[in-house]
Amino acid sequence: MGRFTPITTLEGDAQFDAYVAQPDGEATAAIIVIQEIFGVNEGIRNKCESWAKAGYLAYAPDLFWREKPHVELDADVPAEFQAAIGHMQKFNQDQGIRDIEATIKAARSALGGDGKVGVVGYCLGGRIAFMSACRTDGDAFVGYYGVGIDGLLGEQHAIGKPTMLHIPTADGFVPPETQKAMHDGLADNRHVTLHDYEGLDHGFAAETGKRRVEDAAQLADQRTADFFAEALA
């Protein structure tokens, strides 16, 4: 099982925790797993463990640490869902991107300085994964049902590494017009691949809980695994 390990901020003036899962053998690449609005909960930790079993060094940084460290909430509990919304509203995304960059730096150091690092995120993390593709030096990026990506399309010129987005067409947080803007806006970007999942809602690939749709989750996760296997080789 993994454990929480301190990561130093880029400024060097503070530390935050990341859940780190180690593979059995020597890792040659790492995966940064970006949380949903529910914190580094059991589902996110399980995703890290799955990446470790696949041979990757996996990190899940605690992005809400400035407001409340170690948030861990359940999407299926209404009061906890509302608490998660509150944390999201207080979260500074620009600072969060710098924490992702610090985590990428830590992962590269753990790999010996020259290993490749992929980034995958869900919900809020899906948006942060896209922002990371635009603003960090990671090597590959995957976003699941990222919210508000249409408002970030002006940054896509900065994407220089393989990027993939999973888009459920019945996403209650991403209306059809937003999905169309994403498809239209990214159609000519050779670095970006989009996959649609017909009739599915937000959170279909959650590791646990009522939102998960097993067949679609397995399909999306296999696409992600194949994508990283190629991009991080």
PDB file of C-alpha atoms in Angstrom:
ATOM      1  CA  MET A   1       0.000   0.000   0.000  1.00  0.00           C
ATOM      2  CA  GLY A   2       1.044   3.579  -0.602  1.00  0.00           C
ATOM      3  CA  ARG A   3       1.589   6.323   1.927  1.00  0.00           C
ATOM      4  CA  PHE A   4       1.426  10.094   2.154  1.00  0.00           C
ATOM      5  CA  THR A   5       4.735  11.825   1.437  1.00  0.00           C
ATOM      6  CA  PRO A   6       5.572  15.556   1.664  1.00  0.00           C
ATOM      7  CA  ILE A   7       6.151  17.529  -1.542  1.00  0.00           C
ATOM      8  CA  THR A   8       7.935  20.885  -1.468  1.00  0.00           C
ATOM      9  CA  THR A   9       6.240  23.762  -3.287  1.00  0.00           C
ATOM     10  CA  LEU A  10       7.997  25.374  -6.238  1.00  0.00           C
ATOM     11  CA  GLU A  11       8.672  28.413  -4.072  1.00  0.00           C
ATOM     12  CA  GLY A  12      10.345  26.184  -1.492  1.00  0.00           C
ATOM     13  CA  ASP A  13       8.495  27.834   1.394  1.00  0.00           C
ATOM     14  CA  ALA A  14       5.958  25.119   2.268  1.00  0.00           C
ATOM     15  CA  GLN A  15       5.120  21.453   1.876  1.00  0.00           C
ATOM     16  CA  PHE A  16       1.943  19.566   1.028  1.00  0.00           C
ATOM     17  CA  ASP A  17       1.204  15.850   1.080  1.00  0.00           C
ATOM     18  CA  ALA A  18       0.806  13.485  -1.844  1.00  0.00           C
ATOM     19  CA  TYR A  19      -0.300   9.880  -1.690  1.00  0.00           C
ATOM     20  CA  VAL A  20       2.469   7.829  -3.303  1.00  0.00           C
ATOM     21  CA  ALA A  21       2.142   4.229  -4.504  1.00  0.00           C
ATOM     22  CA  GLN A  22       5.278   2.329  -5.478  1.00  0.00           C
ATOM     23  CA  PRO A  23       5.462  -0.510  -8.025  1.00  0.00           C
ATOM     24  CA  ASP A  24       7.052  -3.815  -7.049  1.00  0.00           C
ATOM     25  CA  GLY A  25       9.962  -3.305  -9.421  1.00  0.00           C
ATOM     26  CA  GLU A  26      11.882  -0.272 -10.583  1.00  0.00           C
ATOM     27  CA  ALA A  27       9.644   2.343 -12.215  1.00  0.00           C
ATOM     28  CA  THR A  28      10.748   4.049 -15.401  1.00  0.00           C
ATOM     29  CA  ALA A  29       7.782   6.450 -15.562  1.00  0.00           C
ATOM     30  CA  ALA A  30       5.324   8.096 -13.190  1.00  0.00           C
ATOM     31  CA  ILE A  31       1.646   9.013 -13.212  1.00  0.00           C
ATOM     32  CA  ILE A  32       0.233  12.026 -11.365  1.00  0.00           C
ATOM     33  CA  VAL A  33      -3.415  11.323 -10.416  1.00  0.00           C
ATOM     34  CA  ILE A  34      -5.420  14.523  -9.900  1.00  0.00           C
ATOM     35  CA  GLN A  35      -8.323  14.327  -7.483  1.00  0.00           C
ATOM     36  CA  GLU A  36     -11.961  15.139  -8.032  1.00  0.00           C
ATOM     37  CA  ILE A  37     -13.575  17.710  -5.755  1.00  0.00           C
ATOM     38  CA  PHE A  38     -13.757  14.977  -3.081  1.00  0.00           C
ATOM     39  CA  GLY A  39     -10.069  15.057  -2.175  1.00  0.00           C
ATOM     40  CA  VAL A  40      -7.570  12.213  -2.119  1.00  0.00           C
ATOM     41  CA  ASN A  41     -10.218   9.722  -1.043  1.00  0.00           C
ATOM     42  CA  GLU A  42     -10.271   5.944  -1.271  1.00  0.00           C
ATOM     43  CA  GLY A  43     -11.161   5.975  -4.960  1.00  0.00           C
ATOM     44  CA  ILE A  44      -8.228   8.217  -5.898  1.00  0.00           C
ATOM     45  CA  ARG A  45      -5.852   6.189  -3.725  1.00  0.00           C
ATOM     46  CA  ASN A  46      -7.092   3.003  -5.413  1.00  0.00           C
ATOM     47  CA  LYS A  47      -6.360   4.525  -8.810  1.00  0.00           C
ATOM     48  CA  CYS A  48      -2.802   5.173  -7.648  1.00  0.00           C
ATOM     49  CA  GLU A  49      -2.494   1.564  -6.507  1.00  0.00           C
ATOM     50  CA  SER A  50      -3.703   0.369  -9.914  1.00  0.00           C
ATOM     51  CA  TRP A  51      -1.050   2.445 -11.681  1.00  0.00           C
ATOM     52  CA  ALA A  52       1.581   1.048  -9.319  1.00  0.00           C
ATOM     53  CA  LYS A  53       0.495  -2.494 -10.153  1.00  0.00           C
ATOM     54  CA  ALA A  54       0.981  -1.560 -13.820  1.00  0.00           C
ATOM     55  CA  GLY A  55       4.576  -0.629 -13.065  1.00  0.00           C
ATOM     56  CA  TYR A  56       4.316   3.139 -12.611  1.00  0.00           C
ATOM     57  CA  LEU A  57       5.283   5.328  -9.689  1.00  0.00           C
ATOM     58  CA  ALA A  58       1.971   7.029  -8.821  1.00  0.00           C
ATOM     59  CA  TYR A  59       1.338  10.305  -6.977  1.00  0.00           C
ATOM     60  CA  ALA A  60      -1.966  11.901  -5.896  1.00  0.00           C
ATOM     61  CA  PRO A  61      -1.246  15.417  -4.568  1.00  0.00           C
ATOM     62  CA  ASP A  62      -3.555  16.928  -1.946  1.00  0.00           C
ATOM     63  CA  LEU A  63      -4.648  19.983  -3.911  1.00  0.00           C
ATOM     64  CA  PHE A  64      -6.949  21.425  -1.233  1.00  0.00           C
ATOM     65  CA  TRP A  65      -4.159  21.619   1.371  1.00  0.00           C
ATOM     66  CA  ARG A  66      -4.098  25.401   1.593  1.00  0.00           C
ATOM     67  CA  GLU A  67      -7.755  25.520   2.619  1.00  0.00           C
ATOM     68  CA  LYS A  68      -8.048  22.182   4.470  1.00  0.00           C
ATOM     69  CA  PRO A  69      -5.455  19.390   4.316  1.00  0.00           C
ATOM     70  CA  HIS A  70      -6.478  15.786   3.737  1.00  0.00           C
ATOM     71  CA  VAL A  71     -10.036  16.332   2.551  1.00  0.00           C
ATOM     72  CA  GLU A  72     -11.640  12.941   1.970  1.00  0.00           C
ATOM     73  CA  LEU A  73     -15.305  12.943   0.937  1.00  0.00           C
ATOM     74  CA  ASP A  74     -17.896  10.569  -0.534  1.00  0.00           C
ATOM     75  CA  ALA A  75     -19.789  11.672  -3.650  1.00  0.00           C
ATOM     76  CA  ASP A  76     -22.761   9.503  -2.650  1.00  0.00           C
ATOM     77  CA  VAL A  77     -23.331  11.312   0.671  1.00  0.00           C
ATOM     78  CA  PRO A  78     -25.312  14.550  -0.011  1.00  0.00           C
ATOM     79  CA  ALA A  79     -23.772  16.560   2.838  1.00  0.00           C
ATOM     80  CA  GLU A  80     -20.272  15.537   1.777  1.00  0.00           C
ATOM     81  CA  PHE A  81     -21.061  16.374  -1.852  1.00  0.00           C
ATOM     82  CA  GLN A  82     -22.045  19.889  -0.781  1.00  0.00           C
ATOM     83  CA  ALA A  83     -18.894  20.185   1.323  1.00  0.00           C
ATOM     84  CA  ALA A  84     -16.879  19.213  -1.768  1.00  0.00           C
ATOM     85  CA  ILE A  85     -18.550  21.992  -3.774  1.00  0.00           C
ATOM     86  CA  GLY A  86     -17.473  24.435  -1.087  1.00  0.00           C
ATOM     87  CA  HIS A  87     -13.864  23.290  -1.245  1.00  0.00           C
ATOM     88  CA  MET A  88     -13.884  23.566  -5.031  1.00  0.00           C
ATOM     89  CA  GLN A  89     -15.186  27.133  -4.885  1.00  0.00           C
ATOM     90  CA  LYS A  90     -12.348  28.159  -2.548  1.00  0.00           C
ATOM     91  CA  PHE A  91      -9.676  26.356  -4.550  1.00  0.00           C
ATOM     92  CA  ASN A  92      -7.170  28.542  -6.416  1.00  0.00           C
ATOM     93  CA  GLN A  93      -6.610  26.711  -9.696  1.00  0.00           C
ATOM     94  CA  ASP A  94      -3.519  28.690 -10.657  1.00  0.00           C
ATOM     95  CA  GLN A  95      -1.859  27.680  -7.404  1.00  0.00           C
ATOM     96  CA  GLY A  96      -3.067  24.132  -7.994  1.00  0.00           C
ATOM     97  CA  ILE A  97      -1.251  23.997 -11.315  1.00  0.00           C
ATOM     98  CA  ARG A  98       1.959  25.024  -9.563  1.00  0.00           C
ATOM     99  CA  ASP A  99       1.405  22.184  -7.099  1.00  0.00           C
ATOM    100  CA  ILE A 100       1.031  19.783 -10.038  1.00  0.00           C
ATOM    101  CA  GLU A 101       4.312  21.121 -11.445  1.00  0.00           C
ATOM    102  CA  ALA A 102       5.965  20.580  -8.058  1.00  0.00           C
ATOM    103  CA  THR A 103       4.632  17.016  -7.999  1.00  0.00           C
ATOM    104  CA  ILE A 104       5.942  16.376 -11.519  1.00  0.00           C
ATOM    105  CA  LYS A 105       9.331  17.683 -10.356  1.00  0.00           C
ATOM    106  CA  ALA A 106       9.284  15.366  -7.328  1.00  0.00           C
ATOM    107  CA  ALA A 107       8.297  12.382  -9.461  1.00  0.00           C
ATOM    108  CA  ARG A 108      11.107  13.037 -11.950  1.00  0.00           C
ATOM    109  CA  SER A 109      13.577  13.296  -9.100  1.00  0.00           C
ATOM    110  CA  ALA A 110      12.372   9.973  -7.693  1.00  0.00           C
ATOM    111  CA  LEU A 111      12.850   8.419 -11.140  1.00  0.00           C
ATOM    112  CA  GLY A 112      16.447   9.588 -11.247  1.00  0.00           C
ATOM    113  CA  GLY A 113      15.932  12.892 -12.984  1.00  0.00           C
ATOM    114  CA  ASP A 114      15.043  11.868 -16.529  1.00  0.00           C
ATOM    115  CA  GLY A 115      11.933   9.679 -16.303  1.00  0.00           C
ATOM    116  CA  LYS A 116       8.718  10.587 -18.092  1.00  0.00           C
ATOM    117  CA  VAL A 117       5.654  11.736 -16.165  1.00  0.00           C
ATOM    118  CA  GLY A 118       2.011  11.473 -17.191  1.00  0.00           C
ATOM    119  CA  VAL A 119      -0.895  13.379 -15.656  1.00  0.00           C
ATOM    120  CA  VAL A 120      -4.471  12.092 -15.353  1.00  0.00           C
ATOM    121  CA  GLY A 121      -7.377  13.852 -13.661  1.00  0.00           C
ATOM    122  CA  TYR A 122     -11.092  13.496 -13.000  1.00  0.00           C
ATOM    123  CA  CYS A 123     -13.867  16.124 -12.780  1.00  0.00           C
ATOM    124  CA  LEU A 124     -12.070  19.197 -11.389  1.00  0.00           C
ATOM    125  CA  GLY A 125      -8.942  17.110 -11.963  1.00  0.00           C
ATOM    126  CA  GLY A 126      -9.927  16.694 -15.612  1.00  0.00           C
ATOM    127  CA  ARG A 127      -9.899  20.452 -15.997  1.00  0.00           C
ATOM    128  CA  ILE A 128      -6.615  20.682 -14.101  1.00  0.00           C
ATOM    129  CA  ALA A 129      -5.154  17.979 -16.355  1.00  0.00           C
ATOM    130  CA  PHE A 130      -5.980  20.101 -19.416  1.00  0.00           C
ATOM    131  CA  MET A 131      -4.501  23.180 -17.743  1.00  0.00           C
ATOM    132  CA  SER A 132      -1.419  21.092 -16.947  1.00  0.00           C
ATOM    133  CA  ALA A 133      -1.083  20.199 -20.620  1.00  0.00           C
ATOM    134  CA  CYS A 134      -1.001  23.921 -21.357  1.00  0.00           C
ATOM    135  CA  ARG A 135       1.179  25.067 -18.464  1.00  0.00           C
ATOM    136  CA  THR A 136       3.489  22.305 -17.206  1.00  0.00           C
ATOM    137  CA  ASP A 137       6.339  20.218 -18.592  1.00  0.00           C
ATOM    138  CA  GLY A 138       4.661  16.825 -18.130  1.00  0.00           C
ATOM    139  CA  ASP A 139       4.962  14.291 -20.929  1.00  0.00           C
ATOM    140  CA  ALA A 140       1.336  13.187 -21.480  1.00  0.00           C
ATOM    141  CA  PHE A 141      -2.061  14.265 -20.164  1.00  0.00           C
ATOM    142  CA  VAL A 142      -5.511  12.691 -19.782  1.00  0.00           C
ATOM    143  CA  GLY A 143      -8.677  14.385 -18.542  1.00  0.00           C
ATOM    144  CA  TYR A 144     -11.906  12.620 -17.603  1.00  0.00           C
ATOM    145  CA  TYR A 145     -15.076  14.760 -17.771  1.00  0.00           C
ATOM    146  CA  GLY A 146     -13.259  18.018 -17.194  1.00  0.00           C
ATOM    147  CA  VAL A 147     -15.510  20.999 -16.479  1.00  0.00           C
ATOM    148  CA  GLY A 148     -15.177  24.380 -18.200  1.00  0.00           C
ATOM    149  CA  ILE A 149     -12.495  23.365 -20.682  1.00  0.00           C
ATOM    150  CA  ASP A 150     -14.196  25.483 -23.349  1.00  0.00           C
ATOM    151  CA  GLY A 151     -13.050  28.542 -21.395  1.00  0.00           C
ATOM    152  CA  LEU A 152      -9.434  27.373 -21.591  1.00  0.00           C
ATOM    153  CA  LEU A 153      -9.245  26.847 -25.361  1.00  0.00           C
ATOM    154  CA  GLY A 154      -7.266  30.051 -25.785  1.00  0.00           C
ATOM    155  CA  GLU A 155      -4.340  28.305 -24.066  1.00  0.00           C
ATOM    156  CA  GLN A 156      -4.282  25.232 -26.301  1.00  0.00           C
ATOM    157  CA  HIS A 157      -1.489  26.655 -28.480  1.00  0.00           C
ATOM    158  CA  ALA A 158       0.843  25.805 -25.590  1.00  0.00           C
ATOM    159  CA  ILE A 159       0.031  22.082 -25.723  1.00  0.00           C
ATOM    160  CA  GLY A 160       3.062  20.283 -27.094  1.00  0.00           C
ATOM    161  CA  LYS A 161       2.635  16.787 -25.675  1.00  0.00           C
ATOM    162  CA  PRO A 162      -0.001  14.053 -26.228  1.00  0.00           C
ATOM    163  CA  THR A 163      -3.297  14.913 -24.567  1.00  0.00           C
ATOM    164  CA  MET A 164      -6.537  12.922 -24.376  1.00  0.00           C
ATOM    165  CA  LEU A 165      -9.990  13.872 -23.089  1.00  0.00           C
ATOM    166  CA  HIS A 166     -12.853  11.524 -22.135  1.00  0.00           C
ATOM    167  CA  ILE A 167     -16.231  13.218 -22.663  1.00  0.00           C
ATOM    168  CA  PRO A 168     -19.571  11.692 -21.535  1.00  0.00           C
ATOM    169  CA  THR A 169     -22.230  13.133 -23.824  1.00  0.00           C
ATOM    170  CA  ALA A 170     -24.900  13.387 -21.090  1.00  0.00           C
ATOM    171  CA  ASP A 171     -22.613  15.128 -18.609  1.00  0.00           C
ATOM    172  CA  GLY A 172     -24.829  17.176 -16.308  1.00  0.00           C
ATOM    173  CA  PHE A 173     -21.987  19.623 -15.662  1.00  0.00           C
ATOM    174  CA  VAL A 174     -20.874  20.013 -19.298  1.00  0.00           C
ATOM    175  CA  PRO A 175     -23.848  20.873 -21.562  1.00  0.00           C
ATOM    176  CA  PRO A 176     -23.979  19.939 -25.267  1.00  0.00           C
ATOM    177  CA  GLU A 177     -23.010  23.421 -26.443  1.00  0.00           C
ATOM    178  CA  THR A 178     -19.893  23.274 -24.273  1.00  0.00           C
ATOM    179  CA  GLN A 179     -19.007  19.854 -25.630  1.00  0.00           C
ATOM    180  CA  LYS A 180     -19.420  21.170 -29.179  1.00  0.00           C
ATOM    181  CA  ALA A 181     -17.133  24.099 -28.405  1.00  0.00           C
ATOM    182  CA  MET A 182     -14.507  21.659 -27.157  1.00  0.00           C
ATOM    183  CA  HIS A 183     -14.773  19.466 -30.248  1.00  0.00           C
ATOM    184  CA  ASP A 184     -14.752  22.421 -32.638  1.00  0.00           C
ATOM    185  CA  GLY A 185     -11.988  24.257 -30.811  1.00  0.00           C
ATOM    186  CA  LEU A 186      -9.658  21.271 -30.532  1.00  0.00           C
ATOM    187  CA  ALA A 187     -10.380  19.632 -33.892  1.00  0.00           C
ATOM    188  CA  ASP A 188      -7.223  20.973 -35.525  1.00  0.00           C
ATOM    189  CA  ASN A 189      -4.887  20.400 -32.588  1.00  0.00           C
ATOM    190  CA  ARG A 190      -2.729  17.444 -33.571  1.00  0.00           C
ATOM    191  CA  HIS A 191      -1.702  16.785 -29.972  1.00  0.00           C
ATOM    192  CA  VAL A 192      -5.245  16.313 -28.636  1.00  0.00           C
ATOM    193  CA  THR A 193      -7.527  13.258 -28.924  1.00  0.00           C
ATOM    194  CA  LEU A 194     -11.164  13.314 -27.768  1.00  0.00           C
ATOM    195  CA  HIS A 195     -13.328  10.276 -26.977  1.00  0.00           C
ATOM    196  CA  ASP A 196     -17.111  10.559 -26.551  1.00  0.00           C
ATOM    197  CA  TYR A 197     -19.167   8.192 -24.386  1.00  0.00           C
ATOM    198  CA  GLU A 198     -22.758   8.267 -25.603  1.00  0.00           C
ATOM    199  CA  GLY A 199     -25.497   8.724 -23.029  1.00  0.00           C
ATOM    200  CA  LEU A 200     -23.174   8.676 -20.030  1.00  0.00           C
ATOM    201  CA  ASP A 201     -23.049  11.207 -17.211  1.00  0.00           C
ATOM    202  CA  HIS A 202     -20.312  12.871 -15.211  1.00  0.00           C
ATOM    203  CA  GLY A 203     -18.269  10.531 -13.040  1.00  0.00           C
ATOM    204  CA  PHE A 204     -18.844   7.358 -15.075  1.00  0.00           C
ATOM    205  CA  ALA A 205     -15.261   6.204 -14.442  1.00  0.00           C
ATOM    206  CA  ALA A 206     -15.229   6.836 -10.683  1.00  0.00           C
ATOM    207  CA  GLU A 207     -13.388   4.038  -8.947  1.00  0.00           C
ATOM    208  CA  THR A 208     -16.222   3.418  -6.483  1.00  0.00           C
ATOM    209  CA  GLY A 209     -19.810   4.502  -5.862  1.00  0.00           C
ATOM    210  CA  LYS A 210     -23.097   4.883  -7.691  1.00  0.00           C
ATOM    211  CA  ARG A 211     -21.748   6.967 -10.563  1.00  0.00           C
ATOM    212  CA  ARG A 212     -19.544   4.229 -12.030  1.00  0.00           C
ATOM    213  CA  VAL A 213     -20.613   2.584 -15.297  1.00  0.00           C
ATOM    214  CA  GLU A 214     -18.469  -0.537 -15.439  1.00  0.00           C
ATOM    215  CA  ASP A 215     -18.142  -1.241 -19.165  1.00  0.00           C
ATOM    216  CA  ALA A 216     -17.526   2.385 -20.084  1.00  0.00           C
ATOM    217  CA  ALA A 217     -15.109   2.876 -17.200  1.00  0.00           C
ATOM    218  CA  GLN A 218     -13.096  -0.145 -18.315  1.00  0.00           C
ATOM    219  CA  LEU A 219     -13.046   1.121 -21.916  1.00  0.00           C
ATOM    220  CA  ALA A 220     -11.883   4.601 -20.927  1.00  0.00           C
ATOM    221  CA  ASP A 221      -9.286   3.240 -18.526  1.00  0.00           C
ATOM    222  CA  GLN A 222      -7.915   0.864 -21.155  1.00  0.00           C
ATOM    223  CA  ARG A 223      -7.625   3.729 -23.624  1.00  0.00           C
ATOM    224  CA  THR A 224      -5.769   5.700 -20.967  1.00  0.00           C
ATOM    225  CA  ALA A 225      -3.451   2.796 -20.170  1.00  0.00           C
ATOM    226  CA  ASP A 226      -2.630   2.295 -23.858  1.00  0.00           C
ATOM    227  CA  PHE A 227      -2.118   6.027 -24.301  1.00  0.00           C
ATOM    228  CA  PHE A 228       0.354   6.275 -21.424  1.00  0.00           C
ATOM    229  CA  ALA A 229       2.129   3.063 -22.433  1.00  0.00           C
ATOM    230  CA  GLU A 230       2.965   4.684 -25.770  1.00  0.00           C
ATOM    231  CA  ALA A 231       3.543   8.257 -24.652  1.00  0.00           C
ATOM    232  CA  LEU A 232       5.694   7.417 -21.628  1.00  0.00           C
ATOM    233  CA  ALA A 233       7.747   4.606 -23.162  1.00  0.00           C
TER     234      ALA A 233
END
